[in-house]
Coordinates of C-alpha atoms in Angstrom, one line a residue:
M1 CA 156.9 89.9 239.9
S2 CA 155.2 92.1 237.4
A3 CA 156.5 95.1 235.5
I4 CA 154.4 98.1 235.8
D5 CA 154.9 101.9 235.6
Q6 CA 158.4 103.4 236.9
H7 CA 158.5 104.3 240.8
T8 CA 161.6 104.5 243.2
C9 CA 162.7 101.5 244.7
Q10 CA 161.5 100.6 248.5
T11 CA 164.5 99.0 249.5
E12 CA 166.5 100.9 252.3
G13 CA 169.0 103.1 251.1
C14 CA 168.0 102.5 247.4
D15 CA 166.8 105.1 245.5
K16 CA 166.6 103.9 241.9
P17 CA 164.1 104.0 239.6
A18 CA 161.9 100.8 240.1
A19 CA 159.7 99.0 237.6
L20 CA 158.8 95.8 239.6
Q21 CA 156.2 95.0 241.9
C22 CA 155.6 92.5 244.6
P23 CA 152.5 89.9 243.5
T24 CA 151.5 89.7 246.7
C25 CA 151.2 93.6 247.4
A26 CA 149.5 93.9 244.3
K27 CA 146.9 91.2 245.2
L28 CA 146.3 93.4 248.6
E29 CA 146.6 96.5 246.7
I30 CA 149.4 97.7 248.2
E31 CA 151.9 99.6 246.6
S32 CA 155.8 98.0 246.7
Y33 CA 158.2 98.9 243.9
F34 CA 161.7 97.5 243.6
C35 CA 164.6 98.0 241.2
S36 CA 165.5 94.3 240.9
Q37 CA 165.1 90.8 242.2
D38 CA 168.0 91.4 244.4
C39 CA 166.4 94.2 246.0
F40 CA 163.4 92.6 246.5
R41 CA 164.9 89.4 248.1
S42 CA 167.1 91.5 250.3
S43 CA 164.4 93.4 251.8
W44 CA 162.2 90.6 251.8
N45 CA 162.2 89.9 255.7
A46 CA 160.9 93.3 256.6
H47 CA 158.8 93.8 253.6
K48 CA 156.7 90.5 254.2
A49 CA 155.4 92.1 257.1
A50 CA 153.0 94.2 255.0
H51 CA 151.4 90.8 253.8
V52 CA 150.2 89.8 257.3
V53 CA 146.5 91.0 257.7
S54 CA 145.6 88.8 260.7
D55 CA 142.6 91.1 262.2
P56 CA 140.0 91.2 259.4
K57 CA 139.7 94.7 260.4
A58 CA 143.0 95.9 259.8
T59 CA 143.6 98.6 257.4
Y60 CA 146.2 100.2 255.3
N61 CA 147.1 103.4 253.1
P62 CA 147.4 101.4 249.6
F63 CA 149.5 104.5 248.5
P64 CA 152.0 105.5 251.1
K65 CA 154.6 107.3 248.8
Y66 CA 151.7 109.6 247.4
P67 CA 152.5 113.1 248.5
Y68 CA 149.0 113.6 250.1
T69 CA 148.1 117.5 250.4
G70 CA 146.2 117.3 253.6
M71 CA 145.4 114.9 256.7
L72 CA 143.0 112.6 255.3
R73 CA 144.4 109.2 253.9
P74 CA 142.5 106.2 251.8
E75 CA 141.8 103.2 254.6
Y76 CA 141.8 99.8 252.7
P77 CA 140.7 97.2 252.0
L78 CA 137.6 98.3 250.2
T79 CA 134.9 96.2 250.5
P80 CA 133.5 93.7 247.6
R81 CA 131.3 95.4 244.9
R82 CA 127.7 95.4 246.2
E83 CA 125.2 93.1 244.1
V84 CA 122.5 94.5 242.6
P85 CA 119.4 92.1 242.1
E86 CA 119.0 91.0 238.5
S87 CA 115.2 92.2 238.3
I88 CA 116.7 95.9 238.8
P89 CA 117.0 97.7 235.3
R90 CA 120.6 99.1 234.6
P91 CA 122.0 101.9 232.8
D92 CA 124.3 101.1 229.9
Y93 CA 127.5 101.2 231.6
A94 CA 127.0 98.8 234.5
E95 CA 127.7 95.5 233.2
R96 CA 130.7 96.9 230.6
E97 CA 134.2 95.9 231.6
D98 CA 135.4 99.5 231.1
G99 CA 132.0 101.1 232.3
M100 CA 132.1 103.1 229.4
S101 CA 128.4 104.7 228.9
M102 CA 128.0 104.4 225.0
M103 CA 125.0 106.5 225.0
E104 CA 127.1 109.4 226.4
R105 CA 129.6 108.9 224.1
S106 CA 127.4 109.1 221.5
Y107 CA 125.2 111.9 222.3
G108 CA 126.7 113.1 225.7
N109 CA 127.7 116.7 224.6
A110 CA 125.6 117.1 221.7
Q111 CA 122.2 116.3 223.2
M112 CA 120.7 118.7 225.6
S113 CA 118.8 117.1 228.3
T114 CA 115.2 118.0 227.9
V115 CA 112.0 116.4 229.3
S116 CA 108.2 117.0 228.7
G117 CA 104.9 114.8 229.2
S118 CA 105.3 111.9 231.1
D119 CA 109.2 112.0 231.0
E120 CA 108.9 114.9 233.1
E121 CA 106.9 113.4 235.5
T122 CA 109.0 110.1 235.8
M123 CA 112.1 112.7 236.0
R124 CA 110.3 114.0 238.8
K125 CA 109.3 110.9 240.8
V126 CA 113.2 109.5 240.4
C127 CA 114.6 112.7 241.8
I128 CA 112.2 112.6 244.7
L129 CA 113.6 108.8 245.5
G130 CA 117.2 110.2 245.0
R131 CA 116.0 112.7 247.9
E132 CA 114.7 110.0 249.9
V133 CA 118.2 108.1 249.8
L134 CA 120.0 111.4 250.8
D135 CA 118.0 111.6 253.7
I136 CA 118.8 108.1 254.7
A137 CA 122.2 108.6 254.1
A138 CA 122.4 111.5 256.3
R139 CA 120.9 110.1 259.3
T140 CA 123.9 107.6 259.5
I141 CA 126.5 110.4 259.6
R142 CA 128.2 110.8 263.1
P143 CA 131.8 109.9 264.6
G144 CA 132.7 106.3 264.1
V145 CA 130.7 105.6 261.2
T146 CA 132.8 104.4 257.9
T147 CA 132.1 105.9 254.9
D148 CA 131.9 102.2 253.6
E149 CA 128.8 101.8 255.9
I150 CA 127.2 105.1 254.4
D151 CA 128.0 103.3 251.2
R152 CA 126.0 100.3 252.4
A153 CA 123.2 102.4 253.4
V154 CA 122.8 104.0 250.2
H155 CA 123.1 100.8 248.3
E156 CA 120.2 99.2 250.7
A157 CA 118.2 102.2 250.0
T158 CA 118.6 102.4 246.4
I159 CA 117.7 98.8 245.5
E160 CA 114.9 98.9 248.0
R161 CA 113.6 101.5 245.6
N162 CA 114.0 98.9 242.6
A163 CA 116.8 101.7 241.2
Y164 CA 120.4 101.2 240.5
P165 CA 123.0 103.4 242.2
S166 CA 124.4 105.2 239.3
P167 CA 128.0 105.4 240.5
L168 CA 128.5 101.9 240.6
N169 CA 131.0 100.8 237.8
Y170 CA 130.0 104.1 236.1
Y171 CA 133.8 104.2 234.4
N172 CA 134.7 101.6 236.8
F173 CA 133.9 103.7 240.1
P174 CA 133.6 100.9 242.6
K175 CA 130.9 102.1 244.9
S176 CA 127.4 103.1 245.1
V177 CA 128.1 106.6 246.3
C178 CA 130.6 109.4 246.3
T179 CA 131.6 110.4 249.8
S180 CA 134.2 113.3 250.2
V181 CA 135.6 114.4 253.6
N182 CA 137.6 117.7 254.3
E183 CA 140.0 118.5 251.7
V184 CA 138.4 115.9 249.1
I185 CA 136.4 118.1 246.6
C186 CA 134.6 115.4 244.9
H187 CA 134.7 111.6 243.9
G188 CA 135.7 110.3 247.1
I189 CA 135.4 106.4 247.6
P190 CA 133.8 105.2 250.6
D191 CA 136.3 103.1 252.4
Q192 CA 137.4 102.0 256.0
R193 CA 137.9 105.5 257.5
K194 CA 136.0 106.5 260.4
L195 CA 134.4 109.7 260.4
V196 CA 135.7 112.1 263.4
D197 CA 134.4 114.6 265.4
G198 CA 134.9 117.8 263.3
D199 CA 135.0 116.7 260.0
I200 CA 132.7 117.8 257.2
V201 CA 131.4 115.2 254.5
N202 CA 129.7 115.5 251.3
I203 CA 127.1 112.4 250.2
D204 CA 126.8 112.5 246.2
I205 CA 123.7 110.4 245.5
S206 CA 122.7 109.5 242.1
L207 CA 120.4 106.6 241.0
Y208 CA 118.7 105.4 238.1
K209 CA 115.2 104.0 237.7
D210 CA 112.7 104.1 234.9
G211 CA 115.3 105.2 232.4
F212 CA 116.3 108.3 234.2
H213 CA 118.9 109.5 236.4
A214 CA 118.8 111.5 239.8
D215 CA 122.0 113.4 241.0
L216 CA 122.1 115.3 244.1
N217 CA 124.4 116.1 246.8
K218 CA 124.9 117.9 250.4
T219 CA 127.8 118.6 252.9
Y220 CA 127.3 117.5 256.5
F221 CA 128.7 118.3 259.6
V222 CA 130.0 115.7 261.8
G223 CA 129.7 116.3 265.3
K224 CA 131.2 119.7 266.6
V225 CA 132.7 121.3 263.7
D226 CA 135.0 124.7 263.9
D227 CA 133.5 128.2 262.7
A228 CA 135.7 128.3 259.5
S229 CA 134.2 124.8 258.2
K230 CA 130.7 126.1 259.2
K231 CA 131.4 129.5 257.3
L232 CA 132.3 127.6 254.2
V233 CA 129.5 124.9 254.2
K234 CA 127.2 127.8 254.4
T235 CA 128.6 129.9 251.8
T236 CA 128.4 127.0 249.4
R237 CA 124.7 126.4 250.1
E238 CA 124.4 130.2 249.4
C239 CA 126.5 129.9 246.3
L240 CA 124.0 127.2 245.0
Q241 CA 120.9 129.1 245.8
K242 CA 122.0 132.2 244.2
A243 CA 122.3 130.6 241.0
I244 CA 119.1 128.8 241.3
D245 CA 117.2 131.9 241.6
M246 CA 118.7 132.9 238.4
V247 CA 117.0 129.9 236.2
K248 CA 114.4 130.8 233.8
P249 CA 114.1 130.8 230.2
G250 CA 116.2 133.1 228.2
I251 CA 119.3 133.0 230.9
K252 CA 122.5 131.8 229.4
Y253 CA 124.1 129.1 231.2
R254 CA 127.5 130.8 231.4
D255 CA 125.9 133.5 233.8
L256 CA 125.5 131.3 236.7
G257 CA 129.2 131.1 237.2
A258 CA 129.5 134.9 238.0
A259 CA 126.7 134.8 240.4
I260 CA 128.5 132.1 242.3
E261 CA 132.0 133.3 242.2
K262 CA 131.0 136.8 243.3
H263 CA 129.5 135.4 246.3
A264 CA 132.3 132.8 247.0
K265 CA 135.3 135.5 246.5
A266 CA 133.1 137.9 248.8
N267 CA 133.4 135.5 251.8
G268 CA 137.3 134.4 251.0
F269 CA 136.7 131.4 249.3
S270 CA 137.5 130.0 245.8
V271 CA 135.6 128.1 243.3
V272 CA 136.5 125.0 241.8
R273 CA 136.9 125.0 237.9
T274 CA 137.7 121.3 236.9
Y275 CA 134.4 120.3 237.6
C276 CA 131.0 121.6 236.4
G277 CA 127.1 120.9 236.5
H278 CA 125.5 119.0 233.5
G279 CA 122.5 117.7 232.0
V280 CA 120.8 114.8 233.8
G281 CA 118.1 112.7 232.8
K282 CA 118.3 109.7 230.1
M283 CA 122.0 110.3 230.4
F284 CA 124.0 110.4 234.0
H285 CA 126.1 113.6 232.1
S286 CA 125.1 115.4 229.1
A287 CA 124.6 118.9 228.1
P288 CA 124.4 121.6 229.1
N289 CA 127.8 122.0 231.1
V290 CA 127.2 124.5 233.8
P291 CA 130.6 126.0 235.0
H292 CA 130.4 127.3 238.7
Y293 CA 133.3 130.4 237.5
A294 CA 133.0 133.9 236.1
S295 CA 133.7 134.4 232.6
N296 CA 133.4 130.8 231.4
R297 CA 132.8 129.9 227.8
A298 CA 129.7 127.4 228.3
I299 CA 127.2 127.3 225.2
G300 CA 123.5 127.5 225.5
V301 CA 120.8 129.3 226.8
M302 CA 117.9 127.9 229.0
K303 CA 114.7 127.1 227.7
P304 CA 111.4 125.1 229.5
G305 CA 112.4 121.4 229.5
H306 CA 115.9 121.7 230.2
V307 CA 117.0 119.6 233.0
F308 CA 120.6 119.9 234.6
T309 CA 122.4 120.1 237.9
I310 CA 124.0 123.5 240.0
E311 CA 126.8 121.8 241.8
P312 CA 129.6 124.5 243.1
M313 CA 132.7 123.3 244.7
I314 CA 134.1 126.2 247.2
N315 CA 137.4 125.8 248.6
A316 CA 138.7 127.3 251.6
G317 CA 141.9 128.1 250.1
S318 CA 143.1 127.8 246.1
Y319 CA 140.8 126.6 243.6
D320 CA 143.2 124.1 242.4
D321 CA 142.9 120.5 242.5
Q322 CA 144.5 117.0 242.1
T323 CA 143.5 113.4 242.0
W324 CA 144.9 110.5 244.2
K325 CA 146.4 107.4 242.6
D326 CA 143.0 105.8 242.8
G327 CA 142.0 107.7 239.6
W328 CA 138.8 109.2 241.3
T329 CA 139.6 111.3 244.6
A330 CA 139.6 115.1 243.8
V331 CA 141.4 117.0 246.4
T332 CA 142.5 120.6 247.2
V333 CA 146.2 121.2 246.1
D334 CA 146.7 123.1 249.7
G335 CA 144.9 120.5 251.9
K336 CA 142.3 123.1 252.7
R337 CA 138.6 122.3 253.4
S338 CA 136.0 121.9 250.4
A339 CA 132.5 121.9 250.4
Q340 CA 129.4 121.4 247.8
F341 CA 125.9 121.4 247.3
E342 CA 124.1 120.0 244.2
H343 CA 120.5 120.3 243.0
V344 CA 118.4 118.9 239.9
V345 CA 116.9 122.1 238.3
L346 CA 114.0 121.9 235.6
V347 CA 113.4 125.1 233.7
T348 CA 109.8 125.7 233.6
E349 CA 107.9 128.1 231.3
D350 CA 108.2 131.2 234.0
G351 CA 110.8 130.1 236.0
H352 CA 112.1 127.0 237.7
E353 CA 111.5 123.8 239.5
V354 CA 114.1 122.0 241.9
L355 CA 113.4 118.5 241.6
T356 CA 115.6 117.2 244.3
R357 CA 114.5 119.8 247.0
R358 CA 113.7 118.9 250.5
L359 CA 110.7 116.6 251.4
P360 CA 108.6 117.4 254.7
T361 CA 110.1 114.0 255.8
S362 CA 113.9 115.3 255.4
P363 CA 116.3 115.9 258.4
E364 CA 116.4 119.2 260.0
S365 CA 118.9 121.4 257.9
Q366 CA 122.3 121.8 260.2
L367 CA 122.7 125.1 258.7
D368 CA 119.4 126.5 260.2
R369 CA 121.4 126.1 263.5
I370 CA 124.3 128.0 262.8

């Protein structure tokens, strides 16, 4: 048995601190802790049932004792990391054991993401590819589809475009897309859970090609969604648009948050503060930081050539968040729903251009039907 951080013993009737984990459970990514070898042995007959996965489609909750805030649960096992052909160029973190971008670590918050000339045209083309992949993912959404199936569709569509899925191995993120369902704010890991009628799901697409990253996301309805969720999603999209409409040379980045929060609050919602928009281009994340709430302290003034994301996350309840034990999945603290939309925006000489805007081939917007 391996020694790990302290938890509570799982033996019935024992609540002592536990720092030992069953080695078989560790391999299966199942959480199980015991205070001693004696407790482990005495629980063996009941405990060993957790190791039986005779049905290859069987799923389990890897964090059964985690205090979930809502109804959603992770459904493991995760599928193995999907392969990227060797011929496709990779960002600097793709093959690192820690998934760290050394470029971001060296320059991230000090170097404003700016494009011009041929770089601007490359960024425009990469963002169009990102939009194509998002639209492909959107067409897979329906009750009964797992988020892992969405990940597969995204991965395959990305490599078909000779691009690398930017989330894959970014600080060890295990998948090619983020799928955030219901109370998940962002960074949801695709797994075996099937979407059900009435869910909302955010699909966050990022890809890397020709030295540049694209980054965009959208929240979708799954089947028939209640009116409260429709209002949340519609308001979130409106918040994004109000911020985009402000973009032009001379505008302070910190001013966008006031417009977003004013509209969110007017509709009874709150704005997440932990996560923000960011510069994007040669680095996945760089300056500027673009907070979505009022009275923030973001620095910088928009200038032609700046390229960045605006991606407000709007909650039905409290703006506070917490993170599941997978280290990625950010959820609302009260279990209420959250929605998000994201675009990449380029500052032009007289205004702006949305590089990830809808294409003529994009699916009909669900919001047009509300």
